[in-house]
Short mmCIF file of C-alpha atoms and ligand atoms in Angstrom, two decimals:
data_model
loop_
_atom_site.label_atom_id
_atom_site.label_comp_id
_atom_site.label_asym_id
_atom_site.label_seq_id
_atom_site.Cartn_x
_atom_site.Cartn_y
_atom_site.Cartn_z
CA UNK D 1 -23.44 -19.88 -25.41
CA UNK D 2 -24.70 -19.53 -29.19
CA UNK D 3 -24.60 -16.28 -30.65
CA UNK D 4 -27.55 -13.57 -30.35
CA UNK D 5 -30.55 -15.52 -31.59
CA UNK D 6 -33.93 -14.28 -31.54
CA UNK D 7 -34.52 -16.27 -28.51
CA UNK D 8 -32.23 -14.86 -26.70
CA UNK D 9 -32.91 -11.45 -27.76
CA UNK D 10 -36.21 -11.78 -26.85
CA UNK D 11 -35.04 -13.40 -22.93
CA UNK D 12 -32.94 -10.04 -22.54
CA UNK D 13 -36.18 -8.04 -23.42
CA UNK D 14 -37.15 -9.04 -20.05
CA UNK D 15 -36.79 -7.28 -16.73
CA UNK D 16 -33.43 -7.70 -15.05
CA UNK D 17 -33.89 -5.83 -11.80
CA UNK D 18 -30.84 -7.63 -10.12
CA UNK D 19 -27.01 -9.16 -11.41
CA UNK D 20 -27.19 -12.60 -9.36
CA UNK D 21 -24.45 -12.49 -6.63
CA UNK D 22 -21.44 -14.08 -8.82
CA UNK D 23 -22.24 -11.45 -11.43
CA UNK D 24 -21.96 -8.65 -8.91
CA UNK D 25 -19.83 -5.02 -8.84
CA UNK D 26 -19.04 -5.11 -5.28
CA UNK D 27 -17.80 -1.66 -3.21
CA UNK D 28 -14.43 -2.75 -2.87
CA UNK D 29 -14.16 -5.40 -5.59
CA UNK D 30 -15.52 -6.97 -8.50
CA UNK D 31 -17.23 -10.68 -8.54
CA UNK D 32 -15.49 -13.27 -10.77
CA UNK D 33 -18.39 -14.39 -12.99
CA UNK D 34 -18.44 -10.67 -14.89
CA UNK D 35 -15.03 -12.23 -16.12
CA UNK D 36 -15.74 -15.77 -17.15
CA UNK D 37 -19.27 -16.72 -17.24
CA UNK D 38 -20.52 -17.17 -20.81
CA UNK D 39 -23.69 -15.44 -19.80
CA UNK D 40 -22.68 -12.41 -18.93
CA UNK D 41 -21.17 -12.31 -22.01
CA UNK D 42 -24.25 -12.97 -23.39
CA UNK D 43 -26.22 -10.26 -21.40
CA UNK D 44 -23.57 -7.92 -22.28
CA UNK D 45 -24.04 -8.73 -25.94
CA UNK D 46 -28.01 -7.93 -25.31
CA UNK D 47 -28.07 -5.14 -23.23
CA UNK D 48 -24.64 -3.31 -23.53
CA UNK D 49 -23.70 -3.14 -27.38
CA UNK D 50 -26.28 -3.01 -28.86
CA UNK D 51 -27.10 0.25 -26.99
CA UNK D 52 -23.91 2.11 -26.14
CA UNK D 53 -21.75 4.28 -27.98
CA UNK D 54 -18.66 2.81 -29.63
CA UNK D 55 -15.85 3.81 -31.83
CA UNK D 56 -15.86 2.14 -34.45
CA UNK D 57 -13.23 3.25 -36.84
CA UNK D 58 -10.74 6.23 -37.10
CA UNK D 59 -11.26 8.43 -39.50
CA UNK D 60 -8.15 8.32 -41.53
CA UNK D 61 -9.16 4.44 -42.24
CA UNK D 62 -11.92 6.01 -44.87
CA UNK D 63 -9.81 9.19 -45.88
CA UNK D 64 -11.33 9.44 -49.61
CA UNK D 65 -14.56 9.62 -50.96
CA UNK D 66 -16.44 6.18 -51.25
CA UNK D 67 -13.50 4.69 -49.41
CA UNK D 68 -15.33 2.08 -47.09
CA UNK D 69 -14.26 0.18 -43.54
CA UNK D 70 -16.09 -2.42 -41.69
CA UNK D 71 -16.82 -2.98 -37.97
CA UNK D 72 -17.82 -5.87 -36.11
CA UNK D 73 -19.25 -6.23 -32.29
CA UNK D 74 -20.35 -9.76 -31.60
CA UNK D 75 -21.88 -11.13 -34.08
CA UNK D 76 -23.30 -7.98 -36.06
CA UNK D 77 -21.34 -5.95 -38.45
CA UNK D 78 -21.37 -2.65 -39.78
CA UNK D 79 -19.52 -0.97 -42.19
CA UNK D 80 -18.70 2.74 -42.22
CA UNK D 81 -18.61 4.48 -46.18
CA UNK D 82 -17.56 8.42 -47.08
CA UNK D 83 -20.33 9.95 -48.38
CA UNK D 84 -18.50 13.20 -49.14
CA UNK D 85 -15.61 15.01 -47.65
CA UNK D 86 -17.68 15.85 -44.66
CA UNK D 87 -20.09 12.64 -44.18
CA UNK D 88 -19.31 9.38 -42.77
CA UNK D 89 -22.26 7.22 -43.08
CA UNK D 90 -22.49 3.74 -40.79
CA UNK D 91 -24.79 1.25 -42.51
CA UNK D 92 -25.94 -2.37 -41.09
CA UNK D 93 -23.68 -4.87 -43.03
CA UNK D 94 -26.30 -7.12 -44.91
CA UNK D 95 -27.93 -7.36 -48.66
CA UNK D 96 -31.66 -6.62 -48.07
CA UNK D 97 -31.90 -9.42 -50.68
CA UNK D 98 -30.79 -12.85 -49.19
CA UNK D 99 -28.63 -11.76 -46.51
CA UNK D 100 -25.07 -11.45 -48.18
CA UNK D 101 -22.64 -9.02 -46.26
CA UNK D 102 -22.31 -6.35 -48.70
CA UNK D 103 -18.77 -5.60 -47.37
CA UNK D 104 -15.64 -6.98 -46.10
CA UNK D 105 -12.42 -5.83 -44.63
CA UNK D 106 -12.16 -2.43 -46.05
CA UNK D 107 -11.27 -0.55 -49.51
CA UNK D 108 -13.34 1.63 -51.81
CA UNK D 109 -16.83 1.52 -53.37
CA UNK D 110 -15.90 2.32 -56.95
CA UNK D 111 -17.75 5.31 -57.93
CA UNK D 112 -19.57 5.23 -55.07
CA UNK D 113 -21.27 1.74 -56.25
CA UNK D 114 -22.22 -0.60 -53.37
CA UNK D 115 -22.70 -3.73 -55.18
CA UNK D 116 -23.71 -7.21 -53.51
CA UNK D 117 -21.70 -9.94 -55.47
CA UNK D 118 -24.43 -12.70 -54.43
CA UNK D 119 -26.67 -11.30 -57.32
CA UNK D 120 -25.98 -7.40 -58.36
CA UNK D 121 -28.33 -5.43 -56.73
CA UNK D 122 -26.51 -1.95 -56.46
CA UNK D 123 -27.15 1.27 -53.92
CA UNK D 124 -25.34 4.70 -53.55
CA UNK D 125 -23.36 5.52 -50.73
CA UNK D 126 -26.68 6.90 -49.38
CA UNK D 127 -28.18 4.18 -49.01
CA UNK D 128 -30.59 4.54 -52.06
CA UNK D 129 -31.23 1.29 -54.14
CA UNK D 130 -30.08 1.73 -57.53
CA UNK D 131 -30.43 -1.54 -59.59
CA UNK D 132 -32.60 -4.50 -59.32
CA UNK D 133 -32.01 -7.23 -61.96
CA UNK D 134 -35.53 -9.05 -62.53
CA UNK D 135 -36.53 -6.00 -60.21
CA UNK D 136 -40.20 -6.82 -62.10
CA UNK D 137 -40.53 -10.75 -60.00
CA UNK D 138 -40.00 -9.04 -56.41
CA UNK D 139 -42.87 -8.01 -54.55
CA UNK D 140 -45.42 -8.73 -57.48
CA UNK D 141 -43.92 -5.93 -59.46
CA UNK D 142 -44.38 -3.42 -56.63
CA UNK D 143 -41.08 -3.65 -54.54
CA UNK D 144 -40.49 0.09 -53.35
CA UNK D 145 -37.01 1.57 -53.12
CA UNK D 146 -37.71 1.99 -49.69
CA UNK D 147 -38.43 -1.51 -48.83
CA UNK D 148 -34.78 -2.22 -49.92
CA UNK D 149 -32.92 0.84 -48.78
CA UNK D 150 -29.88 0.20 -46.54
CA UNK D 151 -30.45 0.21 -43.00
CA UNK D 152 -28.40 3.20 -41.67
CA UNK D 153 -27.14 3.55 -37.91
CA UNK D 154 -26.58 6.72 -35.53
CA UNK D 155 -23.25 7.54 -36.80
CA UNK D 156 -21.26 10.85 -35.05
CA UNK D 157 -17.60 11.80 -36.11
CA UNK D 158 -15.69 13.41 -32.61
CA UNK D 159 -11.37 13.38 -31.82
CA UNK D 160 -11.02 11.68 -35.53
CA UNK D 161 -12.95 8.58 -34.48
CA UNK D 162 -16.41 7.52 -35.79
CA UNK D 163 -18.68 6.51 -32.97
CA UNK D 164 -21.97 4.38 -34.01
CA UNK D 165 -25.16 3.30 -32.10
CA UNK D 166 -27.22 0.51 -32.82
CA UNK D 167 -29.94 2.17 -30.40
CA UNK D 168 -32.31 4.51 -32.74
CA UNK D 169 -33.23 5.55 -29.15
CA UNK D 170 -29.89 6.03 -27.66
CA UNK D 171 -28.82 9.11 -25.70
CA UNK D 172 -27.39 11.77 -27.67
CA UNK D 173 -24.01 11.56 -28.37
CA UNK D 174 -23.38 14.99 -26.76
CA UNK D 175 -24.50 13.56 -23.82
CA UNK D 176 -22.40 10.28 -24.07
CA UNK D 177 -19.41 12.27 -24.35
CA UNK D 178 -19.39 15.05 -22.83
CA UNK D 179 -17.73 14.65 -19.30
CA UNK D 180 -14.47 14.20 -21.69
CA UNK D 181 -15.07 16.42 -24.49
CA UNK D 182 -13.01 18.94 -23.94
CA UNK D 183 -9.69 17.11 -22.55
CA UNK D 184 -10.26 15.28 -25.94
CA UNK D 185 -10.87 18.70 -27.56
CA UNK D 186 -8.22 20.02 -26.18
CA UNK D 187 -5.43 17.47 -26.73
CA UNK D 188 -6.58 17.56 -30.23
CA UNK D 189 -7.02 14.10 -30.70
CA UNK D 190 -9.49 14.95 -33.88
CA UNK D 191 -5.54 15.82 -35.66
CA UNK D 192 -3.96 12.38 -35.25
CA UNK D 193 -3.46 10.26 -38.25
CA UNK D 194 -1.94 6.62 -38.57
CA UNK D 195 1.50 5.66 -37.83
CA UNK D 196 1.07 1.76 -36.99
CA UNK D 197 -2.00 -0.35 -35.89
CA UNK D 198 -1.95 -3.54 -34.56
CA UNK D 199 -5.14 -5.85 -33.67
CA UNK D 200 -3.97 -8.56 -31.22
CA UNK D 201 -6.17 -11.45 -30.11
CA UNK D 202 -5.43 -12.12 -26.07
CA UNK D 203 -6.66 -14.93 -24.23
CA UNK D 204 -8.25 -12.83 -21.89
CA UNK D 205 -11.46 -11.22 -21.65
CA UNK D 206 -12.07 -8.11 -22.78
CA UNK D 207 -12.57 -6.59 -19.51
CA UNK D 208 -9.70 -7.99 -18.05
CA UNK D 209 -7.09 -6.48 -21.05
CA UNK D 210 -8.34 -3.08 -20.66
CA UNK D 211 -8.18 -2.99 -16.35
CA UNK D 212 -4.58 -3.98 -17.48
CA UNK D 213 -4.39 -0.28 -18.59
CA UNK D 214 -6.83 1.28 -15.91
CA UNK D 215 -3.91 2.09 -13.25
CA UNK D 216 -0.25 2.76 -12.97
CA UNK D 217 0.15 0.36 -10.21
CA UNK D 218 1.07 -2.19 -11.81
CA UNK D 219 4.28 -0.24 -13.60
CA UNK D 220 6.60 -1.67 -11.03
CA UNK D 221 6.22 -4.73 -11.00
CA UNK D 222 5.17 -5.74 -14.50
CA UNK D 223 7.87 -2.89 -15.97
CA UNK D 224 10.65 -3.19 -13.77
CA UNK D 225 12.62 -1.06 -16.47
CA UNK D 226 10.32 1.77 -15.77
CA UNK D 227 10.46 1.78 -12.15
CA UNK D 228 13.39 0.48 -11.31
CA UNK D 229 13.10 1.94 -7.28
CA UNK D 230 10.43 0.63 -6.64
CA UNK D 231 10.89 -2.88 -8.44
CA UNK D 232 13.88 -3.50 -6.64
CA UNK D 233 11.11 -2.88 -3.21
CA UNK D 234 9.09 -5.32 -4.61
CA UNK D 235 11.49 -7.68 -5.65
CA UNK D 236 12.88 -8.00 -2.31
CA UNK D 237 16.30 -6.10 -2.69
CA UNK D 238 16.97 -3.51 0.31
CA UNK D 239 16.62 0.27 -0.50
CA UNK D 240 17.16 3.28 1.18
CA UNK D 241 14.15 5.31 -0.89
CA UNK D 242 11.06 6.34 0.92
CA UNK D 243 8.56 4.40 -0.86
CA UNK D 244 6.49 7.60 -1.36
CA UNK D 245 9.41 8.51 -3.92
CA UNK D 246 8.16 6.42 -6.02
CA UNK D 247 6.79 7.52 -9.31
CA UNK D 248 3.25 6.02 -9.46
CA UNK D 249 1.93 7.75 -7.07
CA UNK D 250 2.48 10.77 -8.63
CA UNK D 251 -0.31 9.89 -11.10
CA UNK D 252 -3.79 10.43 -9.55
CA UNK D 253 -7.18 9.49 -11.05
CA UNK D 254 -10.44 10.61 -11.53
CA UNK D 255 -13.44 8.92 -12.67
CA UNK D 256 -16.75 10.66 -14.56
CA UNK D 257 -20.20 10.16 -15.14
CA UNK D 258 -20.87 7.46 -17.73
CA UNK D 259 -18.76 5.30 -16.60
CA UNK D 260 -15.62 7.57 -18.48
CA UNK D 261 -12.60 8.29 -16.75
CA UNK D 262 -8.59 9.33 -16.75
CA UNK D 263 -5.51 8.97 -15.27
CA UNK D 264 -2.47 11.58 -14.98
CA UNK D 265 0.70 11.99 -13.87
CA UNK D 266 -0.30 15.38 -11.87
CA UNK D 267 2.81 18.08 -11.43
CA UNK D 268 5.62 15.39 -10.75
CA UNK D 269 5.40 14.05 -14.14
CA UNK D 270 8.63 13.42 -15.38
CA UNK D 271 7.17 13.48 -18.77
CA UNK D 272 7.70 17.06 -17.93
CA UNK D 273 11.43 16.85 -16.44
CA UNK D 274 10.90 16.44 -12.90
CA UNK D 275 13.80 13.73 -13.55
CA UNK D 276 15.62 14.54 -10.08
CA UNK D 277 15.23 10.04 -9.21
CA UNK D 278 16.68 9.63 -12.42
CA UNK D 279 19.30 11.85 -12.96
CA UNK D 280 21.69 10.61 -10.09
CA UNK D 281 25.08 10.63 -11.23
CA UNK D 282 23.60 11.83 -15.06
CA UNK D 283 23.61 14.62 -16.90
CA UNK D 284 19.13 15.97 -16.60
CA UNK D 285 18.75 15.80 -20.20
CA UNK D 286 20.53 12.32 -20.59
CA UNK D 287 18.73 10.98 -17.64
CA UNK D 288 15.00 12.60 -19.16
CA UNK D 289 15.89 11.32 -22.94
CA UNK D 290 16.83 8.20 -21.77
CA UNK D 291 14.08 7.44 -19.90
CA UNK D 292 11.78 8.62 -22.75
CA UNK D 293 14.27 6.31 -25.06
CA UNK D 294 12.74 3.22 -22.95
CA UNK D 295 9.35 4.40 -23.81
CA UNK D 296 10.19 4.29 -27.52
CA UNK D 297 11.99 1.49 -27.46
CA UNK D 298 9.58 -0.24 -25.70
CA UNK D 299 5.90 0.92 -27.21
CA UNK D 300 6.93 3.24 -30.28
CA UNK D 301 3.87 5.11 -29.31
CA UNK D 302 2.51 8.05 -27.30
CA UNK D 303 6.50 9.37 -26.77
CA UNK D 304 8.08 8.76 -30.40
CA UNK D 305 11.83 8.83 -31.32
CA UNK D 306 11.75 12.58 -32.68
CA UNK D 307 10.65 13.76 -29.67
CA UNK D 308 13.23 12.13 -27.92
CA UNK D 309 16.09 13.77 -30.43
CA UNK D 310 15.02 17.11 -29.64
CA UNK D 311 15.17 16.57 -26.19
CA UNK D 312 19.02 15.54 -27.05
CA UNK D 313 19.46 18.94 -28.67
CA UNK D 314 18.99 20.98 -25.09
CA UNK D 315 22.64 19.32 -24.06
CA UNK D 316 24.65 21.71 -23.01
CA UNK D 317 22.40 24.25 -22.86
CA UNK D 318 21.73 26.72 -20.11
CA UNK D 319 18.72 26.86 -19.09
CA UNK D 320 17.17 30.32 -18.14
CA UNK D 321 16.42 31.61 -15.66
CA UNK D 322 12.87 30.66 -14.05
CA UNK D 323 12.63 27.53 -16.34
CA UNK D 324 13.31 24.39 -16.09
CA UNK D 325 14.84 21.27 -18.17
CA UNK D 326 10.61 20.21 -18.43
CA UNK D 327 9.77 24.00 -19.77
CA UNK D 328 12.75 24.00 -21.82
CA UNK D 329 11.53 20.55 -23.35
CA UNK D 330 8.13 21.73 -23.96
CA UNK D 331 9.16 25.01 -25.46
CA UNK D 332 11.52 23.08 -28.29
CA UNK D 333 8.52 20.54 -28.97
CA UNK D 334 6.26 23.48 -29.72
CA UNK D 335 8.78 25.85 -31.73
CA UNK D 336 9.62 22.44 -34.02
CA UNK D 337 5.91 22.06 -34.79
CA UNK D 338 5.39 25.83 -34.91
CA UNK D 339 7.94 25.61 -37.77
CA UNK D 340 6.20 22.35 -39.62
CA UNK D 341 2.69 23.90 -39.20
CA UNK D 342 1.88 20.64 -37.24
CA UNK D 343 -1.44 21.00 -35.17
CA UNK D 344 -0.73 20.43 -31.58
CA UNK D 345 -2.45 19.93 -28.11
CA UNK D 346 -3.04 23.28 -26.34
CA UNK D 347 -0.97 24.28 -23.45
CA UNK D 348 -2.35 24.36 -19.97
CA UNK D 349 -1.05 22.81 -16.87
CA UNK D 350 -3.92 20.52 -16.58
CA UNK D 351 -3.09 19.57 -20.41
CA UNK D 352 0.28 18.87 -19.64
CA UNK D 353 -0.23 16.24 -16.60
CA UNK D 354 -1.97 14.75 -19.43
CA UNK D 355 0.97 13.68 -20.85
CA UNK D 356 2.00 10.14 -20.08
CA UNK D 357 -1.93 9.53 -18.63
CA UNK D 358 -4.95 8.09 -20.58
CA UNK D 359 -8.17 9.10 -21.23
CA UNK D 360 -11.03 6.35 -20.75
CA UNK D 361 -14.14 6.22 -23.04
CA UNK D 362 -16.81 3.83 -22.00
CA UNK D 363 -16.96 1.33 -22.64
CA UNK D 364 -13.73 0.10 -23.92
CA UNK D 365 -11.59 2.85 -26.10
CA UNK D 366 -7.99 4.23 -24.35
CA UNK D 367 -6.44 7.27 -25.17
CA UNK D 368 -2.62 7.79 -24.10
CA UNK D 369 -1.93 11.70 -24.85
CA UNK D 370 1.71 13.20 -25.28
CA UNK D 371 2.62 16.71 -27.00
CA UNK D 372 1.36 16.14 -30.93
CA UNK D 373 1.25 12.42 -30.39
CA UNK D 374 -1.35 9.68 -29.38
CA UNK D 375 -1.43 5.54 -28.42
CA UNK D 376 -5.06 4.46 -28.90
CA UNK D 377 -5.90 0.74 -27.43
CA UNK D 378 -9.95 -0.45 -27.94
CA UNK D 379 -10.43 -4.08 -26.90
CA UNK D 380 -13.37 -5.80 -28.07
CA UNK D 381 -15.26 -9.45 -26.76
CA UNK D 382 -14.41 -12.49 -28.86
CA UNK D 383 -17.98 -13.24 -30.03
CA UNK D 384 -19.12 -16.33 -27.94
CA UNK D 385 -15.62 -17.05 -26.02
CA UNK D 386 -15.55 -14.39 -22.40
CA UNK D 387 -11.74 -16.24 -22.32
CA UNK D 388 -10.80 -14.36 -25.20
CA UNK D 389 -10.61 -10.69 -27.49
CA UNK D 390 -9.36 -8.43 -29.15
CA UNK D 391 -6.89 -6.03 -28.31
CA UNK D 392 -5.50 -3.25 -31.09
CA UNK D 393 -3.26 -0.59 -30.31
CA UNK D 394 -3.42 2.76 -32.92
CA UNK D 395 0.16 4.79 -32.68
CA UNK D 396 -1.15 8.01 -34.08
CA UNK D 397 0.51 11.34 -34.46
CA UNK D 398 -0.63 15.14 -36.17
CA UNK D 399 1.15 15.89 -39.31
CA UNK D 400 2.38 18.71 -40.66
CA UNK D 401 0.25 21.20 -42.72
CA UNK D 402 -0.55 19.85 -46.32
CA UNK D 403 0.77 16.69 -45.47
CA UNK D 404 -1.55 13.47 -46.80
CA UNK D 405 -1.15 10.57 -44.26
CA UNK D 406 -1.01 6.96 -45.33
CA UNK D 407 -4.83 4.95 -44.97
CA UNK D 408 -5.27 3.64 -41.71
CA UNK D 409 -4.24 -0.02 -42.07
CA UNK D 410 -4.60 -3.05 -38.98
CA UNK D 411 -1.64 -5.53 -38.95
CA UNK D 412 -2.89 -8.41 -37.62
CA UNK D 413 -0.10 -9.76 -34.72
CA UNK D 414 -0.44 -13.52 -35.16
CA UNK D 415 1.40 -14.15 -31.89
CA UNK D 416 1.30 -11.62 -29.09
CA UNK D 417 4.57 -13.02 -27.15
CA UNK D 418 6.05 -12.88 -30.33
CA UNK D 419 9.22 -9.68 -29.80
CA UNK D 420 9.23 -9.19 -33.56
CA UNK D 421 5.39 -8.34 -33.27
CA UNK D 422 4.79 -7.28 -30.42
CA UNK D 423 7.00 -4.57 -28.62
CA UNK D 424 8.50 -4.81 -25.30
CA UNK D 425 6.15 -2.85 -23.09
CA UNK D 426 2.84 -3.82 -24.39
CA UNK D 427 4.54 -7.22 -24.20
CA UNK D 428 4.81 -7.16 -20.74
CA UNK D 429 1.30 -6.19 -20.04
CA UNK D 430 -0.55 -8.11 -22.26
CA UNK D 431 1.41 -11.10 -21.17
CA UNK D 432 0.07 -10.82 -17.98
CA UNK D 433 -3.95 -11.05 -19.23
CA UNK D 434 -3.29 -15.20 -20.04
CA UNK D 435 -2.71 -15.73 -16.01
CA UNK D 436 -5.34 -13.49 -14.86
CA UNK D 437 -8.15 -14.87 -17.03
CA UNK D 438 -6.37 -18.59 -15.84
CA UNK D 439 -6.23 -17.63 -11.68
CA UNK D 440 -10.06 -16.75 -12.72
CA UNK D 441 -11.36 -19.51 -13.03
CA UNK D 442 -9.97 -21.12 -9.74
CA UNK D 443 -12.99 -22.12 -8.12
CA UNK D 444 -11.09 -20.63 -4.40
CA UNK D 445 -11.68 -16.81 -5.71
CA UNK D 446 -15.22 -14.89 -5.73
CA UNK D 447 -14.16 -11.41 -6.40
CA UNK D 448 -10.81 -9.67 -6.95
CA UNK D 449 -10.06 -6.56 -4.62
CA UNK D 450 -9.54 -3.09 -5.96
CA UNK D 451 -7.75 -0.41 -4.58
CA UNK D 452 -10.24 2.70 -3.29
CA UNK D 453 -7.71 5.30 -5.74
CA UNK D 454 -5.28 3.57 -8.02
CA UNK D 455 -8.11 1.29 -9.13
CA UNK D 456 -10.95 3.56 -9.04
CA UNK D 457 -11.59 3.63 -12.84
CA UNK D 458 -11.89 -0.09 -12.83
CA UNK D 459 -15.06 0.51 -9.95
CA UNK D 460 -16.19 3.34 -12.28
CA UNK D 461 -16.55 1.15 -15.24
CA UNK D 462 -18.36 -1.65 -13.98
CA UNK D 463 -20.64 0.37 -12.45
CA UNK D 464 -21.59 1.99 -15.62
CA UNK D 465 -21.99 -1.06 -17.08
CA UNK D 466 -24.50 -2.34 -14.50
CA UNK D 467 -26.60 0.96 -15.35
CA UNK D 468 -27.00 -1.11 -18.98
CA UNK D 469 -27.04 -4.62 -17.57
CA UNK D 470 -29.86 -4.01 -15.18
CA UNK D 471 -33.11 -2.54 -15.61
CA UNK D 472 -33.93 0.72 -12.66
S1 FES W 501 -28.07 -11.54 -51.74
FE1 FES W 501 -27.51 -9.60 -52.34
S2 FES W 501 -28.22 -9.40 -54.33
FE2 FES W 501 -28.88 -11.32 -53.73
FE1 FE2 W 502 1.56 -1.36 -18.32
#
């Protein structure tokens, strides 16, 4: 497949009323092709991005006036510039003149100069052309400002991230969003700033990495450590546990219009110290912290070491009556951010089953909630490859009051087996995406088979994606 020419643009401007049968979201599974065929790819390039919503930065990656970012989605780019304090503009990445990207990577337009280094021409962060060398030879004298403006894109700040459209027709952003604004509202995702961000490429495609996150059903097998009951069930070594012990299906899921949906760990969530499996022989608190001390250990993300010390500090303690070790946990995560001024997540029940569960925006942006703390995963196409993308996971957390965070800055892993890059639990699910996108390609499979519940978001997403792919 070559990248989006105007041929091919002008092929997807045609009809599609139906997905041929290898390209097909079945009821109870998903057809192979969506996964590996380089035209799908294609079509998706055509008909999905350049008309859906997509985040395309955080916001703490531009923090400072005329600080600048780029984006890239195929094979256009985009880069994001702060106008002032309050305005993020998103402008197509190209020199009206001969074609130059006008930026790259990310860093700062010195007083607010965009300047193309192919010959000098200069705008303002709004776009506005400002200087023209030879302006006099262009256009017989009579080029306008306007005919060299930069080309802006639908551009809408929400939960700290900047979402862009290519679409000048799209639907409203309001509309795109809201069957999850308010959980995002809520857990105050707008409040978290950088810790570490990683961009990992996978051999995978990109639908295939995110499904990887789309259920907890695959916890005990692929993170033994986490579910140890269970593993040792699937692993073949007798137990005496009813299976429905077993954590993961504690976590129920829910899928919403638009293709968005979420998964939570419901009342049993031992994010919230329903620890009894755990605690066997073990103190509650060391069996809770030391179960959350995996989760650090293993992701340094969503559940972060401090949270884990204060947990330590309830040893010993009584706790009163009509609590309980998760209420007790809860209240000492809110009085220690109480006393730093940091902003946290509100506190409802159906905030709290939050904790430990995700939050899916289509088409492709993950967000893992805990208590003042968030793990952000977006996973984008390689631009002609559907073997391969791009896989980056944001650790972000709220600060406290009148702290300034660092810039938002991507490491780039260079080898995602690699344990010095690449922590242990994202390890073991990434690891898997190589063998999936492999057994793929066996010409014995059409479709894989999803699970009615556990994999319902996976169904949910493809189905959105068909309401892009193919015309009504
Ligand atoms: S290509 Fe940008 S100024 Fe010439
Ligand atoms: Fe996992």
């Amino acid at each position: 497949m070559k990248k989006t020419s105007s041929a091919s643009k002008a092929a997807s401007d045609k009809p599609v009323t139906e997905l041929p049968e290898r390209w097909q979201t079945l009821d109870h599974g998903i057809r192979v092709g969506r996964y590996i065929d380089r035209e799908f790819l294609q079509l998706e390039y055509d008909r999905l991005w350049p008309k859906v919503w997509q985040a395309a930065a955080r916001v703490d990656e531009i923090p400072q006036v005329n600080d600048f970012t780029t984006y890239d989605i195929g094979d256009q780019s985009v880069f994001l510039v702060r106008v002032d304090d309050d305005t993020i503009k998103a402008y197509h990445n190209v020199c009206p003149h001969r074609g130059t990207a006008l930026a790259e990577g990310a860093g700062t337009f010195e007083h607010g100069n965009i300047i193309c280094p192919f010959h000098g021409w200069r705008w303002d962060t709004q776009g506005e052309n400002q200087y023209i060398l030879s302006r006099e030879e262009f256009r017989g004298g009579k080029l306008c400002n306007s005919d060299v403006a930069l080309k802006s894109l639908n551009c809408e700040v929400f939960a700290g991230f900047v979402f862009i459209n290519f679409d000048p027709d799209c639907i409203p952003f309001g509309d795109f969003i809201a069957p999850v604004r308010s959980l995002l509202e809520d857990l105050n995702i707008k409040e978290m700033r950088h810790y570490w961000w990683k961009s990992i490429p996978i051999p995978a495609n990109w639908k295939v990495a995110q499904e990887a996150f789309f259920e907890g059903y695959h916890v005990p097998a692929t993170h033994p450590q986490l579910e140890e009951a269970a593993a040792r069930f699937i692993y073949g070594e007798k137990i005496e546990e009813e299976f429905n012990e077993f954590n993961h299906h504690n976590v129920d899921y829910e899928t919403f219009p638009g293709g968005h949906g979420r998964f939570y760990a419901g009342r049993a969530s031992n994010y919230q110290g329903n620890v009894k499996r755990f605690a066997v022989g073990k103190d509650p608190v060391d069996a809770m912290a030391d179960r959350f001390q995996l989760l650090v250990d293993g992701m340094d993300a969503q559940v972060l070491q401090g949270d884990v010390d204060l947990l330590r500090s309830l040893r010993g303690k009584p706790i009163p009556e009509g609590s309980s070790l998760g209420g007790e946990y809860i209240r000492v995560l809110y009085e220690d951010a109480a006393a730093r001024k940091r902003p946290m997540p509100k506190m409802t029940p159906e905030l709290l089953s939050m904790w430990g569960g995700t939050i899916f925006i289509f088409p492709n942006l993950m967000v893992f909630p805990q208590a003042g703390n968030a793990m952000i995963y977006r996973v984008r196409p390689d631009a002609i490859d559907p073997d391969r993308c791009t896989f980056e996971i944001l650790s972000t957390r709220s600060l406290p009051a009148d702290t300034r965070g660092e810039r938002a800055e991507v490491e780039f892993v260079t080898d995602g087996d690699d344990p010095d890059q690449v922590r242990q639990i994202p390890r073991q699910d990434l690891g898997n995406l190589k063998r999936i996108q492999k057994g793929l390609h066996s010409r014995s499979i059409r479709q894989v088979w999803l699970a009615n519940h556990q994999e319902k978001i996976i169904q949910g997403m493809h189905k959105a994606l068909d309401r892009y792919l193919v015309d009504e």
